[in-house]
Coordinates of C-alpha atoms and ligand atoms in Angstrom, one line a residue:
Chain A
M26 CA 16.1 7.0 -47.9
S27 CA 14.7 5.0 -44.8
Q28 CA 11.5 3.4 -44.2
L29 CA 9.2 4.2 -41.2
P30 CA 9.5 1.6 -38.6
R31 CA 6.2 -0.4 -38.3
S32 CA 6.0 0.7 -34.5
F33 CA 5.1 4.1 -36.0
K34 CA 1.5 2.8 -36.8
R35 CA 1.2 0.9 -33.6
A36 CA 2.7 2.7 -30.8
L37 CA 3.7 6.3 -31.3
W38 CA 5.9 7.6 -28.6
V39 CA 5.7 11.3 -28.1
F40 CA 8.1 13.7 -26.3
H41 CA 7.0 17.0 -25.0
I42 CA 9.4 19.9 -24.6
A43 CA 8.2 23.3 -23.4
T44 CA 10.7 26.1 -24.5
G45 CA 9.3 28.8 -22.4
S46 CA 5.4 28.5 -22.9
C47 CA 3.0 29.9 -20.4
N48 CA 2.1 26.3 -19.7
G49 CA -1.4 26.8 -21.4
C50 CA -0.5 24.5 -24.2
D51 CA 1.2 22.0 -22.0
I52 CA -1.9 21.8 -20.0
E53 CA -3.8 21.0 -23.1
I54 CA -1.3 18.2 -24.1
V55 CA -1.9 16.7 -20.7
A56 CA -5.6 16.9 -21.2
A57 CA -5.1 15.0 -24.5
L58 CA -3.7 12.0 -22.4
T59 CA -6.8 12.2 -19.8
P60 CA -9.4 9.6 -20.0
R61 CA -11.7 12.1 -21.9
Y62 CA -9.4 11.9 -24.9
D63 CA -7.3 8.9 -24.1
T64 CA -4.7 9.1 -26.7
E65 CA -3.3 5.9 -25.4
R66 CA -6.0 4.0 -27.1
F67 CA -4.4 4.9 -30.4
G68 CA -0.9 3.9 -29.0
I69 CA 0.1 7.4 -28.6
M70 CA 1.9 8.1 -25.3
L71 CA 4.3 10.5 -23.7
T72 CA 7.8 9.2 -23.0
G73 CA 10.2 10.6 -20.5
T74 CA 13.2 10.8 -22.9
P75 CA 13.5 12.0 -26.5
R76 CA 15.8 8.9 -27.1
H77 CA 12.7 6.8 -27.1
A78 CA 10.6 9.3 -29.0
D79 CA 9.0 9.2 -32.6
V80 CA 7.4 12.7 -32.4
L81 CA 8.5 15.8 -30.7
L82 CA 5.8 18.1 -29.3
V83 CA 7.2 21.6 -28.9
T84 CA 5.5 24.5 -27.0
G85 CA 6.7 27.9 -26.5
P86 CA 8.5 30.6 -28.2
V87 CA 12.1 29.3 -27.5
T88 CA 13.6 31.5 -24.8
R89 CA 17.3 32.0 -25.0
P90 CA 18.2 29.6 -22.1
M91 CA 16.1 26.9 -23.9
L92 CA 17.9 27.4 -27.2
P93 CA 20.7 24.9 -26.6
R94 CA 18.5 22.5 -24.9
L95 CA 15.9 22.4 -27.7
K96 CA 18.7 21.8 -30.2
R97 CA 20.1 18.9 -28.0
V98 CA 16.6 17.3 -27.6
Y99 CA 16.0 17.4 -31.4
E100 CA 19.5 15.8 -31.9
Q101 CA 18.8 13.0 -29.3
T102 CA 15.6 12.0 -31.0
P103 CA 16.2 9.0 -33.1
D104 CA 15.3 9.1 -37.0
P105 CA 12.9 9.3 -38.5
K106 CA 11.2 11.8 -36.4
A107 CA 8.5 14.5 -36.8
V108 CA 8.2 17.7 -35.2
V109 CA 4.9 19.2 -34.1
V110 CA 4.7 22.8 -32.9
V111 CA 1.7 23.2 -30.5
G112 CA 0.4 26.8 -30.1
G113 CA 0.8 30.3 -31.4
C114 CA 4.1 31.0 -29.4
G115 CA 5.8 28.3 -31.1
S116 CA 4.4 28.8 -34.6
T117 CA 4.8 32.6 -34.9
G118 CA 6.2 33.9 -31.6
G119 CA 2.7 34.7 -30.6
V120 CA 2.4 37.3 -27.7
F121 CA 6.1 37.0 -27.4
Y122 CA 6.8 38.0 -31.1
E123 CA 10.2 39.9 -31.5
S124 CA 10.6 40.0 -27.7
Y125 CA 14.3 40.6 -26.8
N126 CA 14.7 37.3 -24.9
V127 CA 13.2 35.0 -27.4
V128 CA 14.8 33.4 -30.4
G129 CA 11.8 31.5 -31.8
P130 CA 9.5 30.7 -33.4
I131 CA 10.7 27.1 -33.3
D132 CA 11.2 26.7 -37.1
N133 CA 14.1 29.4 -36.5
V134 CA 15.8 26.6 -34.6
I135 CA 14.7 23.1 -35.9
P136 CA 12.9 21.8 -38.8
V137 CA 9.1 21.7 -38.2
D138 CA 6.6 19.2 -39.7
V139 CA 3.2 20.3 -38.4
Y140 CA 2.0 23.6 -36.7
V141 CA -1.1 23.4 -34.5
P142 CA -2.2 26.9 -34.0
G143 CA -4.2 28.2 -31.1
C144 CA -3.7 29.9 -27.8
P145 CA -3.8 27.2 -26.5
P146 CA -5.1 24.6 -29.2
R147 CA -7.8 22.2 -28.0
P148 CA -6.7 18.6 -27.3
E149 CA -8.5 17.3 -30.5
A150 CA -6.2 19.7 -32.5
I151 CA -3.0 18.5 -30.8
I152 CA -4.0 14.9 -31.5
D153 CA -4.8 15.7 -35.3
G154 CA -1.6 17.4 -35.5
V155 CA 0.4 14.3 -34.2
V156 CA -1.4 12.1 -36.6
K157 CA -0.9 14.6 -39.5
A158 CA 2.9 14.5 -38.8
V159 CA 3.0 10.8 -38.9
A160 CA 0.9 10.7 -42.2
K161 CA 3.3 13.3 -43.6
L162 CA 6.3 11.1 -42.7
E163 CA 4.4 8.1 -44.2
S164 CA 3.7 9.8 -47.5
A165 CA 7.2 11.0 -47.8
G166 CA 8.7 7.7 -46.7
V167 CA 11.9 9.2 -45.6
S168 CA 13.5 10.1 -42.4
K169 CA 14.1 13.7 -41.2
Chain B
M23 CA 31.4 -36.9 -15.4
T24 CA 29.9 -33.4 -15.9
G25 CA 27.8 -32.5 -13.0
I26 CA 27.8 -32.9 -9.2
T27 CA 24.8 -33.6 -6.8
T28 CA 24.9 -31.8 -3.4
G29 CA 22.5 -31.8 -0.7
F30 CA 21.3 -28.5 -2.0
G31 CA 20.9 -29.5 -5.6
A32 CA 22.8 -30.3 -8.7
W33 CA 25.7 -28.3 -10.4
N34 CA 26.2 -28.9 -14.2
P35 CA 28.5 -26.5 -16.0
I36 CA 27.3 -27.9 -19.5
A37 CA 23.6 -27.1 -18.6
W38 CA 24.7 -23.6 -17.5
L39 CA 26.6 -23.1 -20.8
L40 CA 23.6 -24.2 -22.7
L41 CA 21.4 -21.9 -20.7
F42 CA 23.8 -19.1 -21.3
L43 CA 24.0 -19.7 -25.1
G44 CA 20.2 -19.9 -25.2
V45 CA 19.9 -16.4 -23.4
V46 CA 22.4 -14.9 -25.7
A47 CA 20.6 -16.4 -28.8
G48 CA 17.3 -14.8 -27.4
A49 CA 18.9 -11.5 -26.8
L50 CA 20.4 -11.4 -30.4
F51 CA 17.0 -12.3 -31.7
L52 CA 15.2 -9.6 -29.9
R53 CA 18.0 -7.2 -31.0
R54 CA 17.2 -7.8 -34.6
F55 CA 13.9 -5.7 -34.1
G56 CA 15.7 -2.7 -33.1
N57 CA 15.8 0.4 -35.0
K58 CA 18.6 0.2 -37.7
Q59 CA 18.5 3.9 -38.6
Y60 CA 20.1 4.7 -35.2
K61 CA 23.1 7.0 -35.8
K62 CA 26.2 6.3 -33.9
N63 CA 28.3 9.1 -32.5
T64 CA 25.6 11.7 -32.6
G65 CA 23.4 13.1 -30.0
Q66 CA 21.4 10.0 -30.3
T67 CA 23.8 8.0 -28.3
K68 CA 24.3 10.6 -25.6
V69 CA 22.7 10.5 -22.1
F70 CA 19.4 12.8 -21.7
L71 CA 19.6 15.0 -18.8
S72 CA 16.6 17.0 -19.3
G73 CA 18.3 18.7 -22.2
N74 CA 21.2 19.7 -20.4
E75 CA 24.8 19.2 -21.6
E76 CA 26.3 15.9 -20.3
P77 CA 29.1 16.8 -17.8
E78 CA 32.3 14.9 -17.7
A79 CA 32.1 11.4 -16.4
S80 CA 34.3 12.5 -13.5
A81 CA 31.9 15.0 -12.4
L82 CA 28.9 12.7 -12.7
H83 CA 30.1 9.7 -10.9
V84 CA 29.4 9.1 -7.2
R85 CA 32.8 9.3 -5.5
G86 CA 33.9 7.1 -2.6
A87 CA 33.5 10.0 -0.2
H88 CA 29.9 10.4 -1.1
L89 CA 29.1 6.9 0.3
Y90 CA 29.7 8.3 3.8
W91 CA 27.8 11.5 3.4
G92 CA 25.1 10.4 5.7
F93 CA 27.6 9.2 8.3
V94 CA 29.7 12.4 8.1
D95 CA 26.6 14.7 7.9
G96 CA 25.2 12.9 11.1
L97 CA 28.5 13.3 13.0
S98 CA 29.2 16.8 11.7
A99 CA 29.0 18.6 15.1
Y100 CA 31.8 16.2 16.4
Y101 CA 33.8 16.6 13.0
R102 CA 33.7 20.5 13.3
R103 CA 35.4 20.3 16.8
V104 CA 37.8 17.5 15.9
R105 CA 38.8 19.4 12.6
A106 CA 39.4 22.5 14.6
L107 CA 42.0 20.7 16.5
H108 CA 43.8 19.8 13.4
T109 CA 45.9 23.0 13.0
G110 CA 48.8 21.2 11.0
L111 CA 51.2 22.6 13.7
L112 CA 53.5 20.0 15.2
S113 CA 53.6 21.8 18.6
D114 CA 49.9 21.6 18.8
Y115 CA 49.9 17.8 18.2
V116 CA 52.9 17.3 20.6
A117 CA 50.9 19.4 23.2
L118 CA 47.7 17.1 22.7
F119 CA 49.9 14.1 23.1
V120 CA 51.3 15.3 26.2
G121 CA 47.9 16.3 27.6
T122 CA 46.4 12.9 26.7
L123 CA 49.4 11.1 28.1
G124 CA 49.0 13.1 31.4
V125 CA 45.3 12.2 31.6
V126 CA 45.8 8.5 31.0
L127 CA 48.6 8.6 33.7
I128 CA 46.4 10.2 36.2
V129 CA 43.6 7.7 35.5
L130 CA 46.1 5.0 35.9
V131 CA 47.5 6.3 39.1
L132 CA 43.9 6.8 40.6
S133 CA 42.7 3.5 39.5
R134 CA 45.4 1.5 41.5
Ligands
SF4_208 S1 0.5 29.8 -27.3 FE1 -0.8 30.7 -25.8 S2 -1.3 29.2 -24.3 FE2 0.3 28.4 -25.6 S3 2.2 28.9 -24.5 FE3 1.7 30.6 -25.9 S4 0.7 32.1 -24.8 FE4 0.7 30.0 -23.7

């Protein structure tokens, strides 16, 4: 059992990893950071390394070359952490379902807390997904 | 006597020691706010290289030869020619030595 650090409520740092997405979802994640949605006012901001992250935002269906990298990034994220899958590709395989060069969906590789469906989902949905992941961790009160 | 006053200021080892202890105490105080759930000897302590595997330290460090890269690259046309002369054959080096000696002698004779 481990408690969530207080920083989770005040400054949620998010690391984004694309595992072979078409970039549609990634652009929506970037849109969530623009002044129109301005997630930084809630303390949610992107970080350049998973070692500083509280939440992993994962997009894409996990192509074979990205498999070890996704695992490594998950391992490098400190506990407690939440994983949010953004987009249909990551949630179910989407248009790449059962493709020969895809090992996803993402929950085949790492444990997932929240799925944000859509192709691509709107920024509001992505922000909602991140907030839900934290709420889930808070209610469980345990580290992943 | 614990300090010296010079034309440029004062040196007092006790003051420096106190300052050092103060900085260490401050650093330890800030460290207490760190994440205690950090797991040692896992991926969480490894360097993040865009998700790539961390190469051996010897492959990652900048070698001494790399410091001269710009110099060697800038003079690469010269080095190409000079390297071609280094055949590793003793007779070639002796020929070069004799040739250079001949040129030096000619210059000396002509400059008299
Ligand atoms: S879910 Fe749609 S928009 Fe997102 S990466 Fe897949 S194909 Fe692209």
